[in-house]
């Protein structure tokens, strides 16, 4: 910086006797008052609990069972249904299936699906047949159940309902064959008898146990007639 020092009009005494301006600035002691919603909440909570209304503040914990899949909630086991279908369609003991599971572990949705499917393929413009097939399934199973109990069998209505429903599968299997051989009366009759015997054998082998002894024909015969009636509803007779 050029120019005379000290500046004109400023004495050296004044420059060297300046007050000491060094130091630190203290931060002001500021107190922030927060009007607490939390304190109000605490007061309200205490008040409600003292008055016996603490249950209003309780939060219900989620039950893990409420988050089950829909199929599990409806008690539908697709693997179990598939296994039972195989047991009914292949009733020969030599195949090694545990066929008693169809009787000992009854379910509702599998037989209902089979009955509804049989009803669908039996329509042919006659919509009343659907209600008839379901009615015959329910009351026909009830008749077989009552007859089995009278003869000394140890079965429940749910077991009979499941076995009769699943055993409609052979009639579903032969339905495409009937469409093919429908013009040949003799061959069509043979296919129908084969389907009825197949269905009746599948049901009777599960429902007619050793406890019936010499009374087995008394239960096998009405089962056979029941599937003849089911087939007649399919063919429109």
mmCIF file of N, CA and C in Angstrom, residues 41-174:
data_model
loop_
_atom_site.group_PDB
_atom_site.id
_atom_site.type_symbol
_atom_site.label_atom_id
_atom_site.label_comp_id
_atom_site.label_asym_id
_atom_site.label_seq_id
_atom_site.Cartn_x
_atom_site.Cartn_y
_atom_site.Cartn_z
ATOM 1 N N UNK A 41 -50.291 -36.816 25.324
ATOM 2 C CA UNK A 41 -50.656 -38.209 25.096
ATOM 3 C C UNK A 41 -50.470 -39.026 26.354
ATOM 4 N N UNK A 42 -49.374 -38.787 27.047
ATOM 5 C CA UNK A 42 -49.118 -39.525 28.281
ATOM 6 C C UNK A 42 -50.204 -39.240 29.310
ATOM 7 N N UNK A 43 -50.578 -37.966 29.406
ATOM 8 C CA UNK A 43 -51.641 -37.599 30.355
ATOM 9 C C UNK A 43 -52.960 -38.250 29.981
ATOM 10 N N UNK A 44 -53.296 -38.242 28.674
ATOM 11 C CA UNK A 44 -54.547 -38.854 28.223
ATOM 12 C C UNK A 44 -54.529 -40.359 28.448
ATOM 13 N N UNK A 45 -53.365 -40.966 28.190
ATOM 14 C CA UNK A 45 -53.253 -42.412 28.400
ATOM 15 C C UNK A 45 -53.440 -42.772 29.861
ATOM 16 N N UNK A 46 -52.802 -41.996 30.732
ATOM 17 C CA UNK A 46 -52.934 -42.242 32.175
ATOM 18 C C UNK A 46 -54.372 -42.061 32.620
ATOM 19 N N UNK A 47 -55.025 -41.011 32.099
ATOM 20 C CA UNK A 47 -56.416 -40.749 32.469
ATOM 21 C C UNK A 47 -57.335 -41.907 32.062
ATOM 22 N N UNK A 48 -57.150 -42.402 30.808
ATOM 23 C CA UNK A 48 -57.999 -43.486 30.331
ATOM 24 C C UNK A 48 -57.760 -44.769 31.123
ATOM 25 N N UNK A 49 -56.509 -45.037 31.451
ATOM 26 C CA UNK A 49 -56.212 -46.252 32.206
ATOM 27 C C UNK A 49 -56.775 -46.173 33.623
ATOM 28 N N UNK A 50 -56.724 -44.974 34.223
ATOM 29 C CA UNK A 50 -57.270 -44.823 35.564
ATOM 30 C C UNK A 50 -58.788 -44.980 35.577
ATOM 31 N N UNK A 51 -59.427 -44.611 34.482
ATOM 32 C CA UNK A 51 -60.890 -44.714 34.410
ATOM 33 C C UNK A 51 -61.362 -46.077 33.903
ATOM 34 N N UNK A 52 -60.399 -46.971 33.644
ATOM 35 C CA UNK A 52 -60.768 -48.315 33.203
ATOM 36 C C UNK A 52 -60.997 -48.456 31.719
ATOM 37 N N UNK A 53 -60.539 -47.461 30.926
ATOM 38 C CA UNK A 53 -60.709 -47.516 29.472
ATOM 39 C C UNK A 53 -59.393 -47.795 28.763
ATOM 40 N N UNK A 54 -58.489 -48.453 29.446
ATOM 41 C CA UNK A 54 -57.199 -48.752 28.837
ATOM 42 C C UNK A 54 -57.289 -49.683 27.643
ATOM 43 N N UNK A 55 -58.380 -50.452 27.595
ATOM 44 C CA UNK A 55 -58.550 -51.382 26.479
ATOM 45 C C UNK A 55 -58.690 -50.650 25.145
ATOM 46 N N UNK A 56 -59.080 -49.353 25.201
ATOM 47 C CA UNK A 56 -59.180 -48.589 23.962
ATOM 48 C C UNK A 56 -57.819 -48.339 23.331
ATOM 49 N N UNK A 57 -56.771 -48.412 24.133
ATOM 50 C CA UNK A 57 -55.431 -48.130 23.648
ATOM 51 C C UNK A 57 -54.688 -49.370 23.207
ATOM 52 N N UNK A 58 -55.284 -50.532 23.441
ATOM 53 C CA UNK A 58 -54.603 -51.771 23.091
ATOM 54 C C UNK A 58 -54.632 -51.984 21.585
ATOM 55 N N UNK A 59 -53.530 -52.415 21.037
ATOM 56 C CA UNK A 59 -53.401 -52.710 19.603
ATOM 57 C C UNK A 59 -53.388 -54.222 19.431
ATOM 58 N N UNK A 60 -54.331 -54.723 18.662
ATOM 59 C CA UNK A 60 -54.432 -56.164 18.470
ATOM 60 C C UNK A 60 -53.309 -56.656 17.570
ATOM 61 N N UNK A 61 -52.589 -57.642 18.049
ATOM 62 C CA UNK A 61 -51.502 -58.216 17.271
ATOM 63 C C UNK A 61 -52.062 -59.111 16.180
ATOM 64 N N UNK A 62 -51.415 -59.093 15.021
ATOM 65 C CA UNK A 62 -51.866 -59.908 13.897
ATOM 66 C C UNK A 62 -51.566 -61.372 14.157
ATOM 67 N N UNK A 63 -52.583 -62.173 13.936
ATOM 68 C CA UNK A 63 -52.427 -63.610 14.106
ATOM 69 C C UNK A 63 -51.824 -64.195 12.831
ATOM 70 N N UNK A 64 -50.715 -64.934 12.930
ATOM 71 C CA UNK A 64 -50.125 -65.521 11.714
ATOM 72 C C UNK A 64 -51.086 -66.418 10.953
ATOM 73 N N UNK A 65 -52.084 -66.995 11.650
ATOM 74 C CA UNK A 65 -53.023 -67.881 10.982
ATOM 75 C C UNK A 65 -53.959 -67.125 10.059
ATOM 76 N N UNK A 66 -54.080 -65.793 10.282
ATOM 77 C CA UNK A 66 -54.951 -64.996 9.412
ATOM 78 C C UNK A 66 -54.335 -64.759 8.038
ATOM 79 N N UNK A 67 -53.062 -65.041 7.878
ATOM 80 C CA UNK A 67 -52.374 -64.812 6.610
ATOM 81 C C UNK A 67 -52.179 -66.102 5.823
ATOM 82 N N UNK A 68 -53.019 -67.101 6.070
ATOM 83 C CA UNK A 68 -52.909 -68.364 5.355
ATOM 84 C C UNK A 68 -53.306 -68.190 3.897
ATOM 85 N N UNK A 69 -52.751 -68.992 2.993
ATOM 86 C CA UNK A 69 -53.221 -68.983 1.595
ATOM 87 C C UNK A 69 -54.684 -69.406 1.513
ATOM 88 N N UNK A 70 -55.332 -68.996 0.422
ATOM 89 C CA UNK A 70 -56.763 -69.255 0.281
ATOM 90 C C UNK A 70 -57.063 -70.751 0.282
ATOM 91 N N UNK A 71 -56.273 -71.546 -0.442
ATOM 92 C CA UNK A 71 -56.520 -72.980 -0.500
ATOM 93 C C UNK A 71 -56.399 -73.613 0.884
ATOM 94 N N UNK A 72 -55.415 -73.160 1.652
ATOM 95 C CA UNK A 72 -55.257 -73.700 3.004
ATOM 96 C C UNK A 72 -56.380 -73.236 3.906
ATOM 97 N N UNK A 73 -56.855 -72.007 3.692
ATOM 98 C CA UNK A 73 -57.966 -71.487 4.487
ATOM 99 C C UNK A 73 -59.244 -72.283 4.230
ATOM 100 N N UNK A 74 -59.444 -72.712 2.977
ATOM 101 C CA UNK A 74 -60.631 -73.502 2.621
ATOM 102 C C UNK A 74 -60.416 -75.000 2.813
ATOM 103 N N UNK A 75 -59.247 -75.373 3.324
ATOM 104 C CA UNK A 75 -58.924 -76.779 3.576
ATOM 105 C C UNK A 75 -58.955 -77.583 2.275
ATOM 106 N N UNK A 76 -58.300 -77.037 1.247
ATOM 107 C CA UNK A 76 -58.211 -77.707 -0.047
ATOM 108 C C UNK A 76 -56.765 -78.148 -0.256
ATOM 109 N N UNK A 77 -56.556 -79.440 -0.332
ATOM 110 C CA UNK A 77 -55.224 -80.006 -0.556
ATOM 111 C C UNK A 77 -55.217 -80.638 -1.943
ATOM 112 N N UNK A 78 -54.632 -79.952 -2.912
ATOM 113 C CA UNK A 78 -54.664 -80.419 -4.299
ATOM 114 C C UNK A 78 -53.896 -81.727 -4.475
ATOM 115 N N UNK A 79 -52.789 -81.897 -3.754
ATOM 116 C CA UNK A 79 -52.032 -83.144 -3.845
ATOM 117 C C UNK A 79 -52.847 -84.309 -3.318
ATOM 118 N N UNK A 80 -53.562 -84.074 -2.232
ATOM 119 C CA UNK A 80 -54.395 -85.131 -1.652
ATOM 120 C C UNK A 80 -55.535 -85.502 -2.594
ATOM 121 N N UNK A 81 -56.149 -84.493 -3.217
ATOM 122 C CA UNK A 81 -57.236 -84.755 -4.165
ATOM 123 C C UNK A 81 -56.719 -85.532 -5.369
ATOM 124 N N UNK A 82 -55.543 -85.148 -5.874
ATOM 125 C CA UNK A 82 -54.960 -85.849 -7.025
ATOM 126 C C UNK A 82 -54.656 -87.312 -6.683
ATOM 127 N N UNK A 83 -54.163 -87.556 -5.483
ATOM 128 C CA UNK A 83 -53.858 -88.927 -5.075
ATOM 129 C C UNK A 83 -55.140 -89.754 -4.967
ATOM 130 N N UNK A 84 -56.193 -89.164 -4.442
ATOM 131 C CA UNK A 84 -57.467 -89.883 -4.315
ATOM 132 C C UNK A 84 -58.063 -90.184 -5.687
ATOM 133 N N UNK A 85 -57.899 -89.267 -6.624
ATOM 134 C CA UNK A 85 -58.385 -89.517 -7.986
ATOM 135 C C UNK A 85 -57.676 -90.724 -8.585
ATOM 136 N N UNK A 86 -56.378 -90.825 -8.380
ATOM 137 C CA UNK A 86 -55.624 -91.983 -8.887
ATOM 138 C C UNK A 86 -56.084 -93.267 -8.201
ATOM 139 N N UNK A 87 -56.378 -93.180 -6.921
ATOM 140 C CA UNK A 87 -56.842 -94.375 -6.201
ATOM 141 C C UNK A 87 -58.164 -94.874 -6.746
ATOM 142 N N UNK A 88 -59.040 -93.952 -7.135
ATOM 143 C CA UNK A 88 -60.351 -94.346 -7.651
ATOM 144 C C UNK A 88 -60.250 -94.872 -9.076
ATOM 145 N N UNK A 89 -59.446 -94.220 -9.896
ATOM 146 C CA UNK A 89 -59.338 -94.636 -11.297
ATOM 147 C C UNK A 89 -58.545 -95.933 -11.460
ATOM 148 N N UNK A 90 -57.695 -96.240 -10.495
ATOM 149 C CA UNK A 90 -56.894 -97.471 -10.556
ATOM 150 C C UNK A 90 -57.119 -98.279 -9.273
ATOM 151 N N UNK A 91 -58.274 -98.941 -9.181
ATOM 152 C CA UNK A 91 -58.654 -99.601 -7.922
ATOM 153 C C UNK A 91 -57.975 -100.944 -7.671
ATOM 154 N N UNK A 92 -57.146 -101.422 -8.593
ATOM 155 C CA UNK A 92 -56.531 -102.737 -8.401
ATOM 156 C C UNK A 92 -55.516 -102.699 -7.255
ATOM 157 N N UNK A 93 -55.625 -103.606 -6.292
ATOM 158 C CA UNK A 93 -54.687 -103.616 -5.153
ATOM 159 C C UNK A 93 -53.239 -103.825 -5.574
ATOM 160 N N UNK A 94 -53.020 -104.473 -6.721
ATOM 161 C CA UNK A 94 -51.654 -104.773 -7.147
ATOM 162 C C UNK A 94 -50.856 -103.522 -7.506
ATOM 163 N N UNK A 95 -51.528 -102.382 -7.712
ATOM 164 C CA UNK A 95 -50.838 -101.158 -8.086
ATOM 165 C C UNK A 95 -50.176 -100.474 -6.893
ATOM 166 N N UNK A 96 -50.522 -100.909 -5.694
ATOM 167 C CA UNK A 96 -49.833 -100.421 -4.505
ATOM 168 C C UNK A 96 -50.329 -99.107 -3.938
ATOM 169 N N UNK A 97 -51.476 -98.621 -4.363
ATOM 170 C CA UNK A 97 -52.013 -97.388 -3.800
ATOM 171 C C UNK A 97 -52.688 -97.669 -2.454
ATOM 172 N N UNK A 98 -52.546 -96.727 -1.548
ATOM 173 C CA UNK A 98 -53.241 -96.816 -0.264
ATOM 174 C C UNK A 98 -54.656 -96.282 -0.444
ATOM 175 N N UNK A 99 -55.533 -97.116 -0.958
ATOM 176 C CA UNK A 99 -56.872 -96.675 -1.345
ATOM 177 C C UNK A 99 -57.750 -96.328 -0.150
ATOM 178 N N UNK A 100 -57.404 -96.824 1.017
ATOM 179 C CA UNK A 100 -58.229 -96.544 2.189
ATOM 180 C C UNK A 100 -58.207 -95.070 2.579
ATOM 181 N N UNK A 101 -57.238 -94.319 2.031
ATOM 182 C CA UNK A 101 -57.181 -92.892 2.356
ATOM 183 C C UNK A 101 -58.406 -92.163 1.829
ATOM 184 N N UNK A 102 -59.016 -92.679 0.770
ATOM 185 C CA UNK A 102 -60.229 -92.066 0.221
ATOM 186 C C UNK A 102 -61.369 -92.155 1.231
ATOM 187 N N UNK A 103 -61.414 -93.255 1.960
ATOM 188 C CA UNK A 103 -62.463 -93.435 2.963
ATOM 189 C C UNK A 103 -62.066 -92.852 4.315
ATOM 190 N N UNK A 104 -60.829 -93.090 4.739
ATOM 191 C CA UNK A 104 -60.422 -92.699 6.089
ATOM 192 C C UNK A 104 -60.145 -91.210 6.228
ATOM 193 N N UNK A 105 -59.840 -90.540 5.122
ATOM 194 C CA UNK A 105 -59.552 -89.103 5.172
ATOM 195 C C UNK A 105 -60.465 -88.369 4.188
ATOM 196 N N UNK A 106 -61.761 -88.300 4.502
ATOM 197 C CA UNK A 106 -62.709 -87.711 3.540
ATOM 198 C C UNK A 106 -62.538 -86.202 3.428
ATOM 199 N N UNK A 107 -62.844 -85.690 2.258
ATOM 200 C CA UNK A 107 -62.867 -84.247 2.040
ATOM 201 C C UNK A 107 -64.116 -83.918 1.241
ATOM 202 N N UNK A 108 -64.431 -82.647 1.152
ATOM 203 C CA UNK A 108 -65.669 -82.226 0.484
ATOM 204 C C UNK A 108 -65.419 -81.648 -0.895
ATOM 205 N N UNK A 109 -64.340 -80.876 -1.051
ATOM 206 C CA UNK A 109 -64.143 -80.135 -2.287
ATOM 207 C C UNK A 109 -63.795 -81.037 -3.463
ATOM 208 N N UNK A 110 -63.036 -82.111 -3.223
ATOM 209 C CA UNK A 110 -62.698 -83.026 -4.311
ATOM 210 C C UNK A 110 -63.921 -83.706 -4.906
ATOM 211 N N UNK A 111 -64.744 -84.378 -4.076
ATOM 212 C CA UNK A 111 -65.964 -84.991 -4.617
ATOM 213 C C UNK A 111 -66.907 -83.977 -5.255
ATOM 214 N N UNK A 112 -67.012 -82.790 -4.650
ATOM 215 C CA UNK A 112 -67.886 -81.768 -5.229
ATOM 216 C C UNK A 112 -67.399 -81.366 -6.617
ATOM 217 N N UNK A 113 -66.089 -81.221 -6.791
ATOM 218 C CA UNK A 113 -65.551 -80.869 -8.107
ATOM 219 C C UNK A 113 -65.843 -81.965 -9.128
ATOM 220 N N UNK A 114 -65.723 -83.235 -8.705
ATOM 221 C CA UNK A 114 -65.998 -84.349 -9.616
ATOM 222 C C UNK A 114 -67.472 -84.358 -10.011
ATOM 223 N N UNK A 115 -68.346 -84.177 -9.033
ATOM 224 C CA UNK A 115 -69.791 -84.186 -9.314
ATOM 225 C C UNK A 115 -70.165 -83.023 -10.227
ATOM 226 N N UNK A 116 -69.619 -81.847 -9.974
ATOM 227 C CA UNK A 116 -69.930 -80.695 -10.823
ATOM 228 C C UNK A 116 -69.395 -80.889 -12.243
ATOM 229 N N UNK A 117 -68.220 -81.487 -12.366
ATOM 230 C CA UNK A 117 -67.670 -81.747 -13.695
ATOM 231 C C UNK A 117 -68.537 -82.759 -14.442
ATOM 232 N N UNK A 118 -68.982 -83.803 -13.734
ATOM 233 C CA UNK A 118 -69.877 -84.775 -14.358
ATOM 234 C C UNK A 118 -71.193 -84.102 -14.770
ATOM 235 N N UNK A 119 -71.650 -83.151 -13.968
ATOM 236 C CA UNK A 119 -72.876 -82.426 -14.309
ATOM 237 C C UNK A 119 -72.678 -81.570 -15.559
ATOM 238 N N UNK A 120 -71.503 -80.957 -15.678
ATOM 239 C CA UNK A 120 -71.244 -80.096 -16.828
ATOM 240 C C UNK A 120 -71.232 -80.877 -18.139
ATOM 241 N N UNK A 121 -70.621 -82.071 -18.111
ATOM 242 C CA UNK A 121 -70.563 -82.839 -19.353
ATOM 243 C C UNK A 121 -71.875 -83.557 -19.627
ATOM 244 N N UNK A 122 -72.821 -83.492 -18.684
ATOM 245 C CA UNK A 122 -74.116 -84.148 -18.873
ATOM 246 C C UNK A 122 -75.198 -83.190 -19.336
ATOM 247 N N UNK A 123 -74.841 -81.955 -19.605
ATOM 248 C CA UNK A 123 -75.851 -80.940 -19.910
ATOM 249 C C UNK A 123 -76.633 -81.259 -21.181
ATOM 250 N N UNK A 124 -75.980 -81.059 -22.329
ATOM 251 C CA UNK A 124 -76.635 -81.288 -23.622
ATOM 252 C C UNK A 124 -77.978 -80.576 -23.707
ATOM 253 N N UNK A 125 -78.045 -79.338 -23.228
ATOM 254 C CA UNK A 125 -79.275 -78.569 -23.308
ATOM 255 C C UNK A 125 -80.265 -78.880 -22.216
ATOM 256 N N UNK A 126 -80.008 -79.834 -21.353
ATOM 257 C CA UNK A 126 -80.941 -80.181 -20.275
ATOM 258 C C UNK A 126 -80.332 -79.701 -18.944
ATOM 259 N N UNK A 127 -80.560 -78.421 -18.648
ATOM 260 C CA UNK A 127 -79.915 -77.797 -17.494
ATOM 261 C C UNK A 127 -80.436 -78.357 -16.168
ATOM 262 N N UNK A 128 -81.601 -78.955 -16.181
ATOM 263 C CA UNK A 128 -82.133 -79.500 -14.931
ATOM 264 C C UNK A 128 -81.298 -80.670 -14.419
ATOM 265 N N UNK A 129 -80.549 -81.286 -15.292
ATOM 266 C CA UNK A 129 -79.792 -82.474 -14.900
ATOM 267 C C UNK A 129 -78.722 -82.132 -13.872
ATOM 268 N N UNK A 130 -78.240 -80.874 -13.873
ATOM 269 C CA UNK A 130 -77.199 -80.483 -12.915
ATOM 270 C C UNK A 130 -77.729 -80.595 -11.492
ATOM 271 N N UNK A 131 -78.884 -79.998 -11.242
ATOM 272 C CA UNK A 131 -79.464 -80.081 -9.904
ATOM 273 C C UNK A 131 -79.834 -81.512 -9.544
ATOM 274 N N UNK A 132 -80.264 -82.298 -10.540
ATOM 275 C CA UNK A 132 -80.624 -83.686 -10.273
ATOM 276 C C UNK A 132 -79.387 -84.497 -9.866
ATOM 277 N N UNK A 133 -78.280 -84.306 -10.547
ATOM 278 C CA UNK A 133 -77.069 -85.070 -10.232
ATOM 279 C C UNK A 133 -76.578 -84.736 -8.820
ATOM 280 N N UNK A 134 -76.585 -83.443 -8.476
ATOM 281 C CA UNK A 134 -76.153 -83.055 -7.128
ATOM 282 C C UNK A 134 -77.106 -83.609 -6.075
ATOM 283 N N UNK A 135 -78.406 -83.583 -6.380
ATOM 284 C CA UNK A 135 -79.397 -84.116 -5.432
ATOM 285 C C UNK A 135 -79.225 -85.617 -5.244
ATOM 286 N N UNK A 136 -79.029 -86.332 -6.345
ATOM 287 C CA UNK A 136 -78.835 -87.782 -6.252
ATOM 288 C C UNK A 136 -77.546 -88.102 -5.516
ATOM 289 N N UNK A 137 -76.526 -87.285 -5.723
ATOM 290 C CA UNK A 137 -75.261 -87.499 -4.988
ATOM 291 C C UNK A 137 -75.466 -87.376 -3.482
ATOM 292 N N UNK A 138 -76.178 -86.335 -3.063
ATOM 293 C CA UNK A 138 -76.363 -86.086 -1.627
ATOM 294 C C UNK A 138 -77.287 -87.119 -1.004
ATOM 295 N N UNK A 139 -78.459 -87.321 -1.612
ATOM 296 C CA UNK A 139 -79.440 -88.222 -0.998
ATOM 297 C C UNK A 139 -79.130 -89.690 -1.294
ATOM 298 N N UNK A 140 -78.492 -89.964 -2.431
ATOM 299 C CA UNK A 140 -78.057 -91.330 -2.694
ATOM 300 C C UNK A 140 -76.982 -91.762 -1.706
ATOM 301 N N UNK A 141 -76.057 -90.852 -1.407
ATOM 302 C CA UNK A 141 -75.026 -91.149 -0.408
ATOM 303 C C UNK A 141 -75.647 -91.330 0.967
ATOM 304 N N UNK A 142 -76.674 -90.540 1.256
ATOM 305 C CA UNK A 142 -77.364 -90.689 2.547
ATOM 306 C C UNK A 142 -78.031 -92.057 2.646
ATOM 307 N N UNK A 143 -78.618 -92.525 1.547
ATOM 308 C CA UNK A 143 -79.250 -93.849 1.550
ATOM 309 C C UNK A 143 -78.223 -94.952 1.765
ATOM 310 N N UNK A 144 -77.101 -94.856 1.064
ATOM 311 C CA UNK A 144 -76.034 -95.848 1.236
ATOM 312 C C UNK A 144 -75.497 -95.811 2.662
ATOM 313 N N UNK A 145 -75.360 -94.615 3.216
ATOM 314 C CA UNK A 145 -74.868 -94.473 4.591
ATOM 315 C C UNK A 145 -75.818 -95.141 5.590
ATOM 316 N N UNK A 146 -77.103 -94.857 5.460
ATOM 317 C CA UNK A 146 -78.078 -95.446 6.386
ATOM 318 C C UNK A 146 -78.113 -96.966 6.254
ATOM 319 N N UNK A 147 -78.040 -97.448 5.013
ATOM 320 C CA UNK A 147 -78.050 -98.888 4.793
ATOM 321 C C UNK A 147 -76.794 -99.539 5.373
ATOM 322 N N UNK A 148 -75.648 -98.888 5.205
ATOM 323 C CA UNK A 148 -74.400 -99.424 5.749
ATOM 324 C C UNK A 148 -74.438 -99.466 7.268
ATOM 325 N N UNK A 149 -75.006 -98.447 7.893
ATOM 326 C CA UNK A 149 -75.087 -98.438 9.352
ATOM 327 C C UNK A 149 -76.038 -99.517 9.863
ATOM 328 N N UNK A 150 -77.134 -99.713 9.140
ATOM 329 C CA UNK A 150 -78.078 -100.764 9.537
ATOM 330 C C UNK A 150 -77.428 -102.143 9.441
ATOM 331 N N UNK A 151 -76.591 -102.327 8.432
ATOM 332 C CA UNK A 151 -75.924 -103.622 8.242
ATOM 333 C C UNK A 151 -74.711 -103.796 9.151
ATOM 334 N N UNK A 152 -74.410 -102.787 9.978
ATOM 335 C CA UNK A 152 -73.313 -102.915 10.933
ATOM 336 C C UNK A 152 -72.006 -102.303 10.488
ATOM 337 N N UNK A 153 -72.018 -101.487 9.460
ATOM 338 C CA UNK A 153 -70.782 -100.861 8.991
ATOM 339 C C UNK A 153 -70.379 -99.667 9.842
ATOM 340 N N UNK A 154 -69.094 -99.444 9.952
ATOM 341 C CA UNK A 154 -68.559 -98.320 10.736
ATOM 342 C C UNK A 154 -68.082 -97.231 9.778
ATOM 343 N N UNK A 155 -69.016 -96.532 9.175
ATOM 344 C CA UNK A 155 -68.687 -95.440 8.257
ATOM 345 C C UNK A 155 -69.492 -94.214 8.650
ATOM 346 N N UNK A 156 -68.963 -93.059 8.282
ATOM 347 C CA UNK A 156 -69.671 -91.808 8.523
ATOM 348 C C UNK A 156 -70.284 -91.310 7.216
ATOM 349 N N UNK A 157 -71.211 -90.355 7.342
ATOM 350 C CA UNK A 157 -71.843 -89.822 6.141
ATOM 351 C C UNK A 157 -70.829 -89.084 5.266
ATOM 352 N N UNK A 158 -69.880 -88.387 5.898
ATOM 353 C CA UNK A 158 -68.849 -87.699 5.128
ATOM 354 C C UNK A 158 -68.000 -88.658 4.317
ATOM 355 N N UNK A 159 -67.694 -89.824 4.884
ATOM 356 C CA UNK A 159 -66.908 -90.823 4.157
ATOM 357 C C UNK A 159 -67.679 -91.350 2.952
ATOM 358 N N UNK A 160 -68.951 -91.655 3.150
ATOM 359 C CA UNK A 160 -69.770 -92.156 2.036
ATOM 360 C C UNK A 160 -69.924 -91.088 0.958
ATOM 361 N N UNK A 161 -70.146 -89.850 1.379
ATOM 362 C CA UNK A 161 -70.311 -88.760 0.420
ATOM 363 C C UNK A 161 -69.053 -88.586 -0.429
ATOM 364 N N UNK A 162 -67.886 -88.675 0.208
ATOM 365 C CA UNK A 162 -66.635 -88.526 -0.526
ATOM 366 C C UNK A 162 -66.374 -89.682 -1.483
ATOM 367 N N UNK A 163 -66.608 -90.907 -1.024
ATOM 368 C CA UNK A 163 -66.346 -92.085 -1.862
ATOM 369 C C UNK A 163 -67.290 -92.115 -3.065
ATOM 370 N N UNK A 164 -68.569 -91.861 -2.835
ATOM 371 C CA UNK A 164 -69.534 -91.870 -3.945
ATOM 372 C C UNK A 164 -69.200 -90.774 -4.949
ATOM 373 N N UNK A 165 -68.784 -89.605 -4.447
ATOM 374 C CA UNK A 165 -68.439 -88.503 -5.353
ATOM 375 C C UNK A 165 -67.211 -88.796 -6.187
ATOM 376 N N UNK A 166 -66.154 -89.267 -5.538
ATOM 377 C CA UNK A 166 -64.923 -89.580 -6.275
ATOM 378 C C UNK A 166 -65.145 -90.715 -7.281
ATOM 379 N N UNK A 167 -66.000 -91.653 -6.937
ATOM 380 C CA UNK A 167 -66.192 -92.824 -7.801
ATOM 381 C C UNK A 167 -67.006 -92.520 -9.047
ATOM 382 N N UNK A 168 -67.418 -91.278 -9.230
ATOM 383 C CA UNK A 168 -68.031 -90.877 -10.499
ATOM 384 C C UNK A 168 -66.987 -90.694 -11.603
ATOM 385 N N UNK A 169 -65.728 -90.700 -11.224
ATOM 386 C CA UNK A 169 -64.657 -90.487 -12.212
ATOM 387 C C UNK A 169 -64.670 -91.499 -13.360
ATOM 388 N N UNK A 170 -64.904 -92.793 -13.108
ATOM 389 C CA UNK A 170 -64.967 -93.723 -14.249
ATOM 390 C C UNK A 170 -66.040 -93.357 -15.270
ATOM 391 N N UNK A 171 -67.164 -92.823 -14.820
ATOM 392 C CA UNK A 171 -68.211 -92.411 -15.758
ATOM 393 C C UNK A 171 -67.759 -91.205 -16.574
ATOM 394 N N UNK A 172 -66.944 -90.351 -15.967
ATOM 395 C CA UNK A 172 -66.389 -89.221 -16.713
ATOM 396 C C UNK A 172 -65.394 -89.705 -17.759
ATOM 397 N N UNK A 173 -64.626 -90.744 -17.412
ATOM 398 C CA UNK A 173 -63.624 -91.267 -18.335
ATOM 399 C C UNK A 173 -64.276 -91.886 -19.568
ATOM 400 N N UNK A 174 -65.393 -92.585 -19.382
ATOM 401 C CA UNK A 174 -66.016 -93.270 -20.523
ATOM 402 C C UNK A 174 -66.878 -92.336 -21.363
#
